[in-house]
Amino acid sequence: MANTRLWARAALLGALLGLLQGGRQLGKLAEKKLCADADCSHPISIAVAVQDYIAPDCRFIPIQRGQVVYVFSKLKGRGQLFWGGSVQGDYYGEHPARLGFFPSSVVQESQYLKPGKVEVKTDQWDFSCQ
């Protein structure tokens, strides 16, 4: 019960930060990313969260332990510790899942779907808050 309240507060804080940062480009995490295709539209893998992660700003997605995460990209260079993806499951309710970044250390890949071998340059939309 307390964990549910913590997540509700974190989601509310994240939503408020998103409103405050809406449309604003924040720091670029990396210059390039690895994807399964040139549009980064096909997931590379499916992962399961091994720990909770509270998103520090709107570029990131909050993750709760046990959630399924679809990995669409893996940042290269200085940002290589971060992956891009979406969280699926009951946590978002009727809201569509949104894309965002998360530390690769909070998930464990459980199913590989397509090799992430296509190198793509990141652009302004990768690090903007919608």
Short mmCIF file of C-alpha atoms in Angstrom, two decimals, residues 2 8 14 20 32 39 45 47 50 56 59 62 64 70 73 78 88 91 94-95 104 122 130:
data_model
loop_
_atom_site.label_atom_id
_atom_site.label_comp_id
_atom_site.label_asym_id
_atom_site.label_seq_id
_atom_site.Cartn_x
_atom_site.Cartn_y
_atom_site.Cartn_z
CA ALA A 2 2.78 2.45 0.94
CA ALA A 8 1.37 7.74 -7.22
CA GLY A 14 6.75 13.53 -12.97
CA LEU A 20 6.86 22.71 -16.50
CA LYS A 32 24.22 8.29 -31.44
CA ASP A 39 13.52 4.70 -37.60
CA SER A 45 14.25 -6.66 -26.92
CA ALA A 47 13.15 -6.66 -20.59
CA VAL A 50 14.68 -5.74 -11.60
CA PRO A 56 14.54 12.63 -12.67
CA ARG A 59 13.21 12.64 -20.75
CA PRO A 62 9.51 5.79 -14.22
CA GLN A 64 8.44 -0.24 -11.21
CA TYR A 70 10.21 -2.73 -24.53
CA SER A 73 17.30 1.96 -28.57
CA ARG A 78 28.91 8.99 -23.11
CA GLN A 88 3.82 -1.68 -20.58
CA TYR A 91 0.73 1.22 -14.21
CA GLU A 94 -5.79 3.69 -20.00
CA HIS A 95 -3.00 6.08 -20.96
CA SER A 104 20.14 -0.17 -18.45
CA THR A 122 20.12 11.31 -32.13
CA GLN A 130 6.56 16.59 -25.36
#
